[in-house]
Coordinates of C-alpha atoms in Angstrom, one line a residue:
M20 CA 0.0 0.0 0.0
K21 CA 1.3 3.4 -1.0
K22 CA 1.7 5.9 1.9
N23 CA 2.3 9.5 0.8
D24 CA 4.1 12.0 2.9
P25 CA 1.8 12.5 6.0
S26 CA 3.6 15.7 7.0
K27 CA 1.3 18.2 8.7
N28 CA 2.9 20.9 6.6
R29 CA 1.4 19.5 3.4
Q30 CA -1.6 21.6 2.4
R31 CA -4.8 19.6 2.4
R32 CA -7.2 19.7 -0.6
S33 CA -9.8 21.5 1.6
Q34 CA -7.3 24.3 2.3
L35 CA -7.4 25.3 -1.4
S36 CA -10.8 26.7 -0.3
Y37 CA -10.7 27.3 3.4
G38 CA -7.0 28.2 3.8
K39 CA -7.1 31.3 1.6
Q40 CA -6.9 34.8 3.3
D41 CA -8.6 36.6 0.4
K42 CA -12.1 37.2 -0.9
D43 CA -12.5 33.6 -2.0
G44 CA -11.4 32.2 1.4
F45 CA -13.8 34.7 3.1
I46 CA -16.7 33.4 1.0
H47 CA -15.9 29.7 1.6
R48 CA -15.5 30.1 5.4
S49 CA -18.1 32.7 6.1
W50 CA -21.1 30.8 4.6
M51 CA -20.0 27.6 6.4
K52 CA -19.9 29.6 9.7
A53 CA -23.6 30.2 9.2
Q54 CA -24.1 26.7 10.5
G55 CA -22.2 27.3 13.7
Y56 CA -18.7 26.1 12.8
P57 CA -16.0 27.9 14.8
D58 CA -12.7 29.2 13.3
H59 CA -10.6 26.2 14.2
C60 CA -12.7 23.9 12.0
F61 CA -10.9 25.5 9.0
D62 CA -7.4 25.6 10.4
G63 CA -6.1 22.7 8.1
R64 CA -7.6 19.7 9.9
P65 CA -9.1 17.0 7.6
I66 CA -12.5 17.9 6.2
I67 CA -14.4 14.6 5.6
G68 CA -17.4 14.3 3.3
L69 CA -20.2 12.0 4.3
C70 CA -21.8 11.0 1.0
N71 CA -25.2 9.8 2.1
T72 CA -27.9 8.0 0.1
W73 CA -30.4 8.2 3.0
S74 CA -34.0 8.4 1.8
E75 CA -37.4 7.5 3.1
I76 CA -38.3 6.2 -0.3
T77 CA -35.3 3.8 -0.3
P78 CA -36.3 1.6 2.6
C79 CA -33.0 -0.2 2.7
N80 CA -31.2 3.1 3.4
S81 CA -33.7 4.6 5.8
G82 CA -31.4 4.1 8.7
L83 CA -28.4 5.9 7.2
R84 CA -29.2 9.4 8.6
E85 CA -28.8 8.0 12.2
L86 CA -25.8 5.9 11.2
A87 CA -24.1 9.0 9.9
E88 CA -24.2 10.5 13.3
Y89 CA -22.0 7.7 14.6
V90 CA -19.5 8.2 11.8
K91 CA -19.4 11.9 12.7
R92 CA -18.5 11.0 16.3
G93 CA -15.5 9.1 15.1
I94 CA -14.4 11.9 12.8
W95 CA -14.6 14.5 15.5
E96 CA -12.8 12.3 17.9
A97 CA -9.9 11.8 15.5
G98 CA -9.5 15.5 14.8
G99 CA -11.5 15.8 11.6
V100 CA -14.5 17.8 10.6
P101 CA -17.5 15.9 9.1
L102 CA -19.7 17.5 6.5
E103 CA -22.7 15.4 5.3
F104 CA -24.1 15.8 1.8
P105 CA -26.9 14.0 -0.1
V106 CA -26.7 12.3 -3.4
T107 CA -29.3 10.5 -5.5
S108 CA -30.9 7.5 -3.7
L109 CA -32.0 4.5 -5.7
G110 CA -34.6 2.3 -4.1
E111 CA -34.4 -1.1 -5.8
T112 CA -37.9 -2.0 -4.6
Q113 CA -39.5 1.3 -5.5
M114 CA -38.0 2.8 -8.7
R115 CA -39.4 2.3 -12.2
P116 CA -38.6 1.2 -14.8
T117 CA -35.6 -0.1 -12.8
A118 CA -33.0 1.3 -10.4
M119 CA -30.2 0.1 -12.6
L120 CA -31.1 2.7 -15.2
F121 CA -30.0 5.3 -12.7
R122 CA -26.9 3.7 -11.2
N123 CA -24.7 5.6 -13.6
L124 CA -26.5 8.8 -12.9
L125 CA -25.8 8.3 -9.2
A126 CA -22.1 7.7 -10.1
M127 CA -22.1 11.0 -11.9
D128 CA -23.7 12.7 -9.0
V129 CA -21.2 11.2 -6.5
E130 CA -18.2 12.0 -8.7
E131 CA -19.1 15.6 -9.3
S132 CA -20.1 16.2 -5.6
I133 CA -16.8 14.8 -4.4
R134 CA -14.7 16.6 -6.9
G135 CA -16.5 19.9 -6.7
N136 CA -16.5 20.3 -2.9
P137 CA -13.6 21.1 -0.5
I138 CA -13.2 17.7 1.1
D139 CA -10.1 15.7 1.8
G140 CA -11.7 12.2 2.1
V141 CA -15.1 10.6 1.8
V142 CA -17.3 8.1 3.7
L143 CA -19.8 6.4 1.4
L144 CA -23.1 5.6 3.2
G145 CA -25.1 3.2 1.1
G146 CA -26.7 -0.2 1.1
C147 CA -29.5 -0.8 -1.4
D148 CA -28.5 -2.7 -4.5
K149 CA -27.4 0.1 -6.8
T150 CA -26.4 2.7 -4.2
T151 CA -23.0 1.3 -3.1
P152 CA -21.9 0.3 -6.6
G153 CA -22.8 3.8 -8.0
Q154 CA -21.1 5.5 -5.1
L155 CA -17.9 3.4 -5.5
M156 CA -17.8 4.1 -9.3
G157 CA -18.1 7.8 -8.7
A158 CA -15.6 7.8 -5.9
A159 CA -13.1 5.8 -8.0
S160 CA -13.1 8.4 -10.7
V161 CA -12.1 11.0 -8.2
N162 CA -9.7 8.9 -6.1
L163 CA -9.7 10.5 -2.7
P164 CA -9.2 8.6 0.6
T165 CA -12.5 6.6 0.7
L166 CA -14.2 4.3 3.1
V167 CA -17.7 2.5 3.0
V168 CA -20.2 2.2 5.7
S169 CA -23.2 0.1 4.7
S170 CA -26.8 0.0 5.9
G171 CA -26.7 -3.6 7.1
A172 CA -29.3 -6.3 6.6
M173 CA -32.8 -6.5 8.2
L174 CA -33.5 -8.9 10.9
N175 CA -34.6 -12.4 9.8
G176 CA -38.2 -12.5 8.5
K177 CA -40.5 -14.5 10.8
F178 CA -43.8 -16.0 9.5
R179 CA -45.9 -18.6 11.3
G180 CA -43.1 -20.3 13.1
R181 CA -40.4 -20.2 10.4
D182 CA -37.8 -17.9 9.0
I183 CA -38.5 -16.3 5.6
G184 CA -36.1 -14.4 3.4
S185 CA -36.4 -11.1 1.5
G186 CA -37.1 -11.7 -2.2
T187 CA -36.4 -15.4 -2.1
D188 CA -39.7 -16.2 -0.4
V189 CA -41.5 -13.5 -2.3
W190 CA -40.8 -15.5 -5.5
K191 CA -41.8 -18.8 -3.9
F192 CA -45.0 -17.4 -2.4
S193 CA -46.0 -15.8 -5.6
E194 CA -45.5 -19.1 -7.5
A195 CA -47.4 -20.9 -4.8
V196 CA -50.4 -18.6 -5.1
R197 CA -50.5 -19.0 -8.9
A198 CA -50.3 -22.8 -8.5
G199 CA -53.1 -22.8 -6.1
E200 CA -50.9 -23.9 -3.2
M201 CA -51.2 -20.7 -1.1
S202 CA -54.1 -18.5 -0.4
Q203 CA -54.1 -14.8 -1.3
E204 CA -54.8 -14.0 2.3
D205 CA -51.7 -15.8 3.5
F206 CA -49.7 -14.2 0.8
I207 CA -50.7 -10.7 2.0
A208 CA -50.1 -11.7 5.7
A209 CA -46.5 -12.5 4.9
E210 CA -45.7 -8.9 3.9
G211 CA -45.2 -7.4 7.3
A212 CA -43.6 -10.6 8.6
M213 CA -40.9 -10.5 6.0
S214 CA -39.6 -6.9 6.5
R215 CA -39.3 -6.5 10.3
S216 CA -36.7 -3.8 10.6
R217 CA -34.7 -1.3 8.7
G218 CA -31.9 -2.5 6.5
V219 CA -31.3 -4.3 3.2
C220 CA -32.6 -7.8 2.2
M221 CA -31.5 -10.4 4.7
T222 CA -30.8 -13.0 2.1
M223 CA -27.5 -13.0 0.1
G224 CA -29.1 -10.8 -2.5
T225 CA -27.3 -8.0 -4.3
A226 CA -27.2 -5.6 -1.4
S227 CA -25.6 -8.0 1.0
T228 CA -23.4 -9.4 -1.8
V229 CA -22.0 -5.9 -2.6
S230 CA -21.4 -5.1 1.1
N231 CA -19.5 -8.3 1.5
L232 CA -17.5 -7.8 -1.7
T233 CA -16.7 -4.3 -0.5
E234 CA -15.3 -5.9 2.7
A235 CA -13.4 -8.4 0.6
M236 CA -11.8 -5.5 -1.4
G237 CA -10.7 -3.9 1.8
L238 CA -12.8 -0.8 1.5
C239 CA -14.6 -1.0 4.8
L240 CA -13.9 -2.3 8.3
P241 CA -14.4 -6.0 9.2
Y242 CA -18.0 -7.2 9.6
N243 CA -19.5 -4.3 7.6
G244 CA -20.9 -7.0 5.3
S245 CA -22.8 -8.9 8.0
L246 CA -23.7 -6.9 11.1
P247 CA -27.5 -6.5 11.2
A248 CA -28.7 -2.9 10.5
V249 CA -30.2 -2.5 14.0
D250 CA -27.3 -4.1 15.9
A251 CA -25.5 -1.5 18.2
R252 CA -22.2 -3.0 17.0
R253 CA -22.9 -1.5 13.5
Q254 CA -23.1 1.9 15.2
A255 CA -19.8 1.2 16.9
M256 CA -18.3 0.1 13.6
A257 CA -19.6 3.4 12.0
H258 CA -17.9 5.3 14.8
M259 CA -14.6 3.5 14.2
S260 CA -15.0 4.1 10.5
G261 CA -15.0 7.8 11.2
R262 CA -11.7 7.4 13.0
A263 CA -10.3 5.3 10.2
I264 CA -11.1 7.8 7.4
V265 CA -9.2 10.6 9.2
R266 CA -6.2 8.3 9.4
L267 CA -6.5 7.5 5.7
V268 CA -6.5 11.2 4.9
E269 CA -3.5 11.9 7.2
E270 CA -1.5 9.1 5.5
D271 CA -2.9 10.1 2.0
I272 CA -4.1 6.5 1.3
R273 CA -6.5 6.8 -1.6
L274 CA -9.1 4.4 -3.1
K275 CA -6.7 3.3 -5.8
D276 CA -4.1 2.5 -3.1
I277 CA -6.5 0.0 -1.6
V278 CA -8.2 -1.6 -4.6
S279 CA -5.9 -3.6 -7.0
R280 CA -6.6 -6.3 -9.5
D281 CA -5.9 -8.8 -6.7
S282 CA -8.6 -7.1 -4.6
L283 CA -11.1 -7.5 -7.5
I284 CA -10.2 -11.2 -7.9
N285 CA -10.5 -11.7 -4.2
A286 CA -14.0 -10.3 -4.5
I287 CA -14.8 -12.7 -7.4
K288 CA -13.7 -15.7 -5.3
V289 CA -15.6 -14.5 -2.2
N290 CA -18.7 -14.1 -4.4
A291 CA -18.4 -17.8 -5.3
A292 CA -18.0 -19.0 -1.8
L293 CA -21.0 -16.9 -0.7
G294 CA -23.3 -17.8 -3.6
G295 CA -23.5 -14.1 -4.3
S296 CA -25.6 -12.2 -6.7
T297 CA -25.1 -12.3 -10.5
N298 CA -25.3 -8.5 -10.4
S299 CA -21.9 -8.5 -8.9
V300 CA -20.5 -9.1 -12.4
M301 CA -22.0 -5.8 -13.7
H302 CA -20.8 -3.8 -10.7
L303 CA -17.2 -5.1 -10.5
L304 CA -16.7 -4.8 -14.2
A305 CA -17.9 -1.1 -14.0
L306 CA -15.8 -0.4 -11.0
A307 CA -12.7 -1.9 -12.7
G308 CA -13.3 0.3 -15.7
R309 CA -13.4 3.4 -13.4
L310 CA -10.2 2.3 -11.8
E311 CA -8.6 1.5 -15.1
I312 CA -7.8 -2.1 -13.9
A313 CA -7.9 -4.8 -16.5
L314 CA -10.9 -7.1 -15.7
E315 CA -12.9 -9.1 -18.2
L316 CA -16.0 -11.2 -18.1
E317 CA -14.1 -14.5 -18.3
D318 CA -12.3 -13.7 -15.1
F319 CA -15.5 -14.4 -13.2
D320 CA -15.5 -18.0 -14.5
R321 CA -11.7 -18.4 -14.4
Y322 CA -11.3 -17.4 -10.8
S323 CA -14.3 -19.1 -9.3
R324 CA -14.0 -22.5 -10.9
D325 CA -12.0 -24.1 -8.0
L326 CA -14.2 -22.7 -5.3
P327 CA -17.4 -24.4 -4.0
L328 CA -20.3 -22.8 -2.3
I329 CA -19.6 -22.9 1.5
A330 CA -22.1 -20.3 2.8
D331 CA -25.5 -22.0 3.3
L332 CA -27.5 -18.8 2.6
M333 CA -30.7 -18.0 0.7
P334 CA -31.3 -18.0 -2.2
S335 CA -28.8 -20.9 -2.7
G336 CA -29.2 -22.4 0.8
R337 CA -31.2 -22.3 4.0
F338 CA -30.0 -19.5 6.3
L339 CA -30.2 -15.7 6.5
M340 CA -27.9 -12.8 7.2
E341 CA -28.3 -12.8 11.0
D342 CA -27.3 -16.4 11.1
Y343 CA -24.3 -15.6 8.8
H344 CA -23.1 -12.9 11.1
Y345 CA -23.5 -14.9 14.3
A346 CA -21.6 -17.8 12.5
G347 CA -18.6 -15.5 11.9
G348 CA -19.4 -13.4 8.9
L349 CA -17.1 -12.7 6.0
P350 CA -13.8 -12.9 8.0
A351 CA -14.7 -16.6 8.8
V352 CA -15.5 -17.3 5.2
M353 CA -12.3 -15.7 3.9
K354 CA -10.3 -17.6 6.5
K355 CA -11.7 -20.9 5.2
I356 CA -10.8 -20.0 1.6
A357 CA -7.5 -18.2 2.5
P358 CA -5.3 -20.4 0.4
H359 CA -7.2 -19.1 -2.7
L360 CA -6.9 -15.4 -1.8
A361 CA -4.2 -12.7 -2.2
L362 CA -3.7 -12.1 1.5
D363 CA -1.3 -9.2 1.0
A364 CA -4.1 -7.1 -0.4
A365 CA -4.5 -3.7 1.4
T366 CA -7.4 -2.7 3.5
V367 CA -8.6 0.5 5.1
S368 CA -8.0 -0.9 8.5
G369 CA -4.2 -0.5 7.9
K370 CA -3.7 -4.2 8.0
T371 CA -3.3 -6.6 5.1
L372 CA -6.2 -8.8 4.3
G373 CA -4.4 -11.8 5.8
E374 CA -3.7 -9.9 9.0
Q375 CA -7.3 -8.8 9.2
I376 CA -8.8 -12.3 8.9
E377 CA -6.2 -14.1 11.0
P378 CA -8.2 -13.9 14.3
A379 CA -11.5 -14.9 12.6
E380 CA -13.4 -18.0 13.8
C381 CA -16.4 -19.9 12.6
Y382 CA -19.0 -20.5 15.2
N383 CA -21.6 -22.5 13.2
D384 CA -20.3 -24.9 10.6
E385 CA -23.7 -25.5 9.2
V386 CA -24.0 -21.9 8.1
I387 CA -20.4 -21.5 7.0
R388 CA -19.1 -24.9 5.8
D389 CA -15.6 -26.2 5.3
L390 CA -14.2 -26.5 1.8
D391 CA -14.3 -30.3 2.0
N392 CA -18.0 -30.2 3.0
P393 CA -19.6 -27.6 0.7
V394 CA -23.2 -26.8 0.2
R395 CA -22.6 -27.3 -3.5
D396 CA -19.6 -28.1 -5.6
N397 CA -20.6 -25.8 -8.4
S398 CA -20.6 -22.1 -7.5
G399 CA -19.5 -18.7 -8.8
I400 CA -20.4 -17.5 -12.2
W401 CA -20.3 -19.5 -15.4
V402 CA -19.5 -17.4 -18.5
L403 CA -21.1 -18.7 -21.7
R404 CA -20.1 -18.2 -25.3
G405 CA -21.8 -19.2 -28.6
N406 CA -23.6 -17.8 -31.6
L407 CA -26.5 -16.7 -29.3
C408 CA -24.1 -14.6 -27.1
P409 CA -21.0 -13.6 -29.0
Q410 CA -20.0 -11.2 -26.2
G411 CA -21.0 -13.6 -23.4
A412 CA -23.8 -14.5 -21.1
I413 CA -23.8 -15.8 -17.5
I414 CA -25.5 -18.3 -15.3
K415 CA -25.3 -18.9 -11.5
P416 CA -25.0 -22.7 -11.3
N417 CA -25.6 -22.9 -7.6
A418 CA -29.1 -21.4 -8.1
A419 CA -30.0 -23.7 -11.0
S420 CA -31.4 -27.2 -11.2
P421 CA -28.5 -29.6 -11.9
E422 CA -30.5 -31.5 -14.5
L423 CA -30.9 -28.3 -16.6
L424 CA -27.2 -27.4 -16.7
K425 CA -27.1 -29.3 -20.0
H426 CA -30.3 -28.9 -22.0
T427 CA -31.6 -28.6 -25.5
G428 CA -35.1 -27.3 -26.0
R429 CA -37.6 -25.5 -28.2
A430 CA -37.7 -21.7 -27.9
V431 CA -40.9 -20.0 -26.6
V432 CA -40.2 -16.4 -27.4
F433 CA -41.5 -13.3 -25.8
E434 CA -40.6 -10.2 -27.8
N435 CA -40.7 -7.8 -24.8
I436 CA -41.9 -7.7 -21.2
E437 CA -45.5 -6.7 -22.2
D438 CA -45.7 -9.7 -24.5
Y439 CA -44.5 -11.9 -21.7
H440 CA -47.1 -10.6 -19.2
A441 CA -49.9 -10.8 -21.8
R442 CA -49.3 -14.4 -22.9
K443 CA -47.5 -16.3 -20.1
D444 CA -50.7 -17.7 -18.6
L445 CA -52.8 -18.2 -21.7
P446 CA -54.1 -21.7 -21.8
E447 CA -53.3 -21.9 -25.6
L448 CA -49.6 -21.0 -25.0
D449 CA -47.6 -23.7 -26.8
I450 CA -45.2 -24.7 -24.1
D451 CA -44.1 -27.6 -21.9
E452 CA -41.5 -28.1 -19.3
H453 CA -38.9 -29.1 -21.9
C454 CA -39.1 -25.8 -23.7
I455 CA -36.8 -22.8 -23.2
M456 CA -38.4 -19.5 -22.4
V457 CA -36.7 -16.6 -24.2
L458 CA -37.3 -12.9 -23.3
K459 CA -36.0 -10.1 -25.5
G460 CA -35.8 -6.3 -25.1
C461 CA -34.7 -6.2 -21.5
G462 CA -31.0 -5.2 -21.9
P463 CA -29.4 -1.9 -21.1
K464 CA -30.7 -0.1 -24.1
G465 CA -33.9 -2.1 -24.6
Y466 CA -35.9 -1.6 -21.4
P467 CA -33.9 0.8 -20.8
G468 CA -31.7 -0.1 -17.8
M469 CA -31.6 -3.9 -17.8
P470 CA -34.2 -4.8 -15.2
E471 CA -34.4 -7.8 -12.9
V472 CA -36.9 -9.7 -14.9
G473 CA -34.7 -12.6 -16.2
N474 CA -36.1 -15.0 -13.6
M475 CA -39.5 -15.2 -15.5
A476 CA -42.3 -16.7 -13.5
L477 CA -43.3 -20.0 -15.1
P478 CA -46.6 -20.3 -17.0
K479 CA -49.5 -21.1 -14.7
K480 CA -50.5 -24.3 -16.5
L481 CA -47.0 -25.7 -15.9
L482 CA -47.0 -24.6 -12.2
E483 CA -50.3 -26.5 -11.8
K484 CA -48.6 -29.6 -13.2
G485 CA -45.9 -29.3 -10.5
V486 CA -43.2 -27.9 -12.7
K487 CA -40.8 -25.9 -10.5
D488 CA -38.0 -24.9 -12.9
M489 CA -37.3 -24.4 -16.6
L490 CA -34.4 -23.0 -18.6
R491 CA -34.9 -19.3 -19.2
I492 CA -32.7 -17.0 -21.4
S493 CA -32.8 -13.2 -21.6
D494 CA -30.7 -10.0 -22.0
A495 CA -32.0 -8.9 -18.5
R496 CA -30.6 -9.3 -15.0
M497 CA -32.3 -11.1 -12.1
S498 CA -32.5 -10.2 -8.4
G499 CA -29.7 -11.5 -6.2
T500 CA -32.5 -12.9 -4.1
A501 CA -33.8 -15.0 -7.0
F502 CA -33.1 -18.6 -8.0
G503 CA -33.6 -20.9 -10.9
S504 CA -32.0 -22.1 -14.2
V505 CA -31.7 -18.6 -15.7
I506 CA -29.2 -17.5 -18.3
L507 CA -28.7 -13.7 -18.1
H508 CA -26.9 -10.7 -19.5
V509 CA -26.9 -12.1 -23.1
A510 CA -24.6 -9.7 -25.0
P511 CA -25.1 -8.0 -27.4
E512 CA -28.6 -7.5 -26.2
A513 CA -31.6 -7.7 -28.6
Q514 CA -32.0 -3.9 -28.9
A515 CA -28.4 -3.6 -29.9
G516 CA -28.9 -6.1 -32.7
G517 CA -27.5 -9.2 -31.0
P518 CA -28.5 -12.6 -32.2
L519 CA -31.1 -12.8 -29.4
A520 CA -33.2 -10.3 -31.4
V521 CA -33.8 -12.9 -34.1
V522 CA -34.7 -16.0 -32.1
R523 CA -38.1 -17.3 -33.3
N524 CA -40.7 -19.6 -31.7
G525 CA -39.8 -23.2 -32.4
D526 CA -36.0 -22.6 -32.8
L527 CA -33.9 -25.2 -31.0
I528 CA -31.4 -23.8 -28.5
E529 CA -28.6 -25.9 -27.0
F530 CA -27.0 -25.1 -23.7
D531 CA -24.1 -27.0 -22.3
G532 CA -22.9 -25.6 -18.9
E533 CA -19.8 -27.7 -18.6
A534 CA -18.7 -26.6 -22.1
R535 CA -19.8 -23.0 -21.3
S536 CA -21.7 -22.9 -24.6
L537 CA -25.0 -21.4 -25.7
N538 CA -26.1 -21.8 -29.3
L539 CA -29.0 -21.2 -31.6
K540 CA -29.3 -24.3 -33.7
I541 CA -29.8 -22.8 -37.1
P542 CA -27.4 -22.5 -40.1
D543 CA -25.0 -19.6 -40.1
G544 CA -26.4 -18.3 -43.3
E545 CA -29.9 -18.1 -41.9
L546 CA -28.7 -16.4 -38.8
H547 CA -26.9 -13.7 -40.9
A548 CA -30.0 -13.2 -43.1
R549 CA -32.2 -12.8 -40.0
L550 CA -29.9 -10.2 -38.5
A551 CA -29.7 -8.2 -41.8
E552 CA -33.5 -8.2 -41.9
W553 CA -33.7 -7.1 -38.3
Q554 CA -31.3 -4.2 -38.9
A555 CA -33.3 -3.0 -41.8
N556 CA -36.4 -2.8 -39.6
K557 CA -34.8 -1.9 -36.3
P558 CA -37.4 -0.5 -33.8
E559 CA -36.8 3.0 -32.5
S560 CA -36.7 3.6 -28.8
P561 CA -39.6 5.6 -27.4
Y562 CA -37.1 7.4 -25.0
Q563 CA -36.1 10.6 -26.9
R564 CA -35.1 13.0 -24.2
G565 CA -33.4 13.5 -20.8
Y566 CA -31.1 11.2 -19.0
A567 CA -32.8 8.1 -20.5
R568 CA -31.8 9.3 -24.0
L569 CA -28.2 10.0 -22.9
Y570 CA -28.1 6.5 -21.3
I571 CA -29.4 4.7 -24.3
D572 CA -27.0 6.5 -26.6
T573 CA -23.9 5.9 -24.5
V574 CA -24.4 2.8 -22.4
L575 CA -22.0 -0.1 -22.8
Q576 CA -23.1 -3.7 -23.0
A577 CA -23.3 -6.1 -20.1
D578 CA -19.9 -7.6 -20.7
R579 CA -18.5 -4.1 -20.0
G580 CA -20.5 -3.5 -16.9
A581 CA -23.1 -1.2 -18.5
D582 CA -21.3 2.0 -17.6
L583 CA -21.7 5.0 -19.9
D584 CA -18.8 5.0 -22.4
F585 CA -17.7 8.5 -21.6
L586 CA -17.4 7.7 -17.8
V587 CA -14.9 4.9 -18.0
G588 CA -11.7 5.9 -16.2
G589 CA -11.4 9.0 -14.0
S590 CA -10.8 12.7 -14.0
G591 CA -9.0 13.0 -10.6
D592 CA -9.7 15.4 -7.8
E593 CA -8.2 18.7 -9.1
V594 CA -10.4 21.7 -9.9
S595 CA -8.4 24.7 -11.1
R596 CA -11.0 27.4 -11.2
E597 CA -12.6 29.3 -8.4
S598 CA -16.4 29.9 -8.0
H599 CA -16.3 33.7 -7.9

């Protein structure tokens, strides 16, 4: 880890505004003093920004305003000055058409807020699925000393004598209602029993996956990934995070000094061990692009092949985040897979990753298994190639039915999400359990924003026959809380003219997971002719203005992390011109 000169004589970034003894300095200091800050707050001590995605309409992040107060305590105690500021908040369960459409907008908001304001370091307060990735992307492009404090997970859901999990049981209950196995009254009764406290989903969905991968990359203090949102120890960790960010500023240890290619590969391996969300692929690729670190789609398959699933957590297993924390959390998981990790990777604690996890213990070997007694042998992310996905597609094998990991079937095609909703339950739909459901128009450009609809609900008539899983293919994503034999992130997407756009009802599709292949079984000449015809009649997007238009025009495909093309890389933290 690089340590720059920590000399107190070095002018801090904030002093370019607050240290001037002229008109500009007067303006910067005087208006801040309107809030009651005394003179000594601007004497050169570290000014720390608290980048907060708190919002009442982002339930996962509704506890962050209170948590920020504990971070501030630590900053004051360590001799810094905390200044909290808001940025866009993305509620995964609330935003339409999808929160993913706005992840890059949040990243722009974070980047410009950090760069434009006179701060020396930043604490990112987030939690919900797209908030932490967007914050990290924006912060990476500025590259100040950076530390993450996450919302934490809800308490376990409790319904009629058993634990239920966010998202995972929603999908199960919904299917049960449609199959006639659960009453509508019971379905509604489960709502309040599932979400019992503030915090993110208590399954290993995208939010908890990202907070754990952030811990694996060294960007937060230990147990940030597992402490429940309402546990007083999360508040204590927030306090200690405030102390830590001041030290990072004093030693000039920046985000790029912490996160290396080894850090990202550690995160990929941890994702496999945890059975983490497929959305991690999009977010790590986008973060690597901002950091200008070489990371490619194949790395997710390459570096997770030798790691089984050892965390028995929903949606791939039985337990929930409370159980995971009490079993030892991420430090216990990383200690079990330590031979596979780069243990000399840096962390914001000041220790190497190896030093940080050395004291860890596992207290429940049902929840966190040993490598020789895994939950499942197949884990991580499989990256597929073939004429249906020239730029790749992915599947999460530990969430799929083993018998469907090699399958050939007849395509039943839905041209867009409206077509799917209109026809999926029609009695005359020509489909059986051997077919492959294909959904188009749900990629980055096509929806727009690449929504979590890839785990299509099965047709009602198949559910009533007792069918529980089918192979499904789309250019969409799926929730990290979801499960099933679902091939996702097909690239190029249909709206960009990828081969998915020209799949027709009745076409045979061949999937071979072991061979990592996905192919449309038609002659090459016919495929090329179909693509040429599609291009000649390419549908126009209805989104013709505002951010959605900018997004559609500049978004990269899934294999590049779906960032905007002009945001890859960074601009640094320097701003040369004054405001007056």
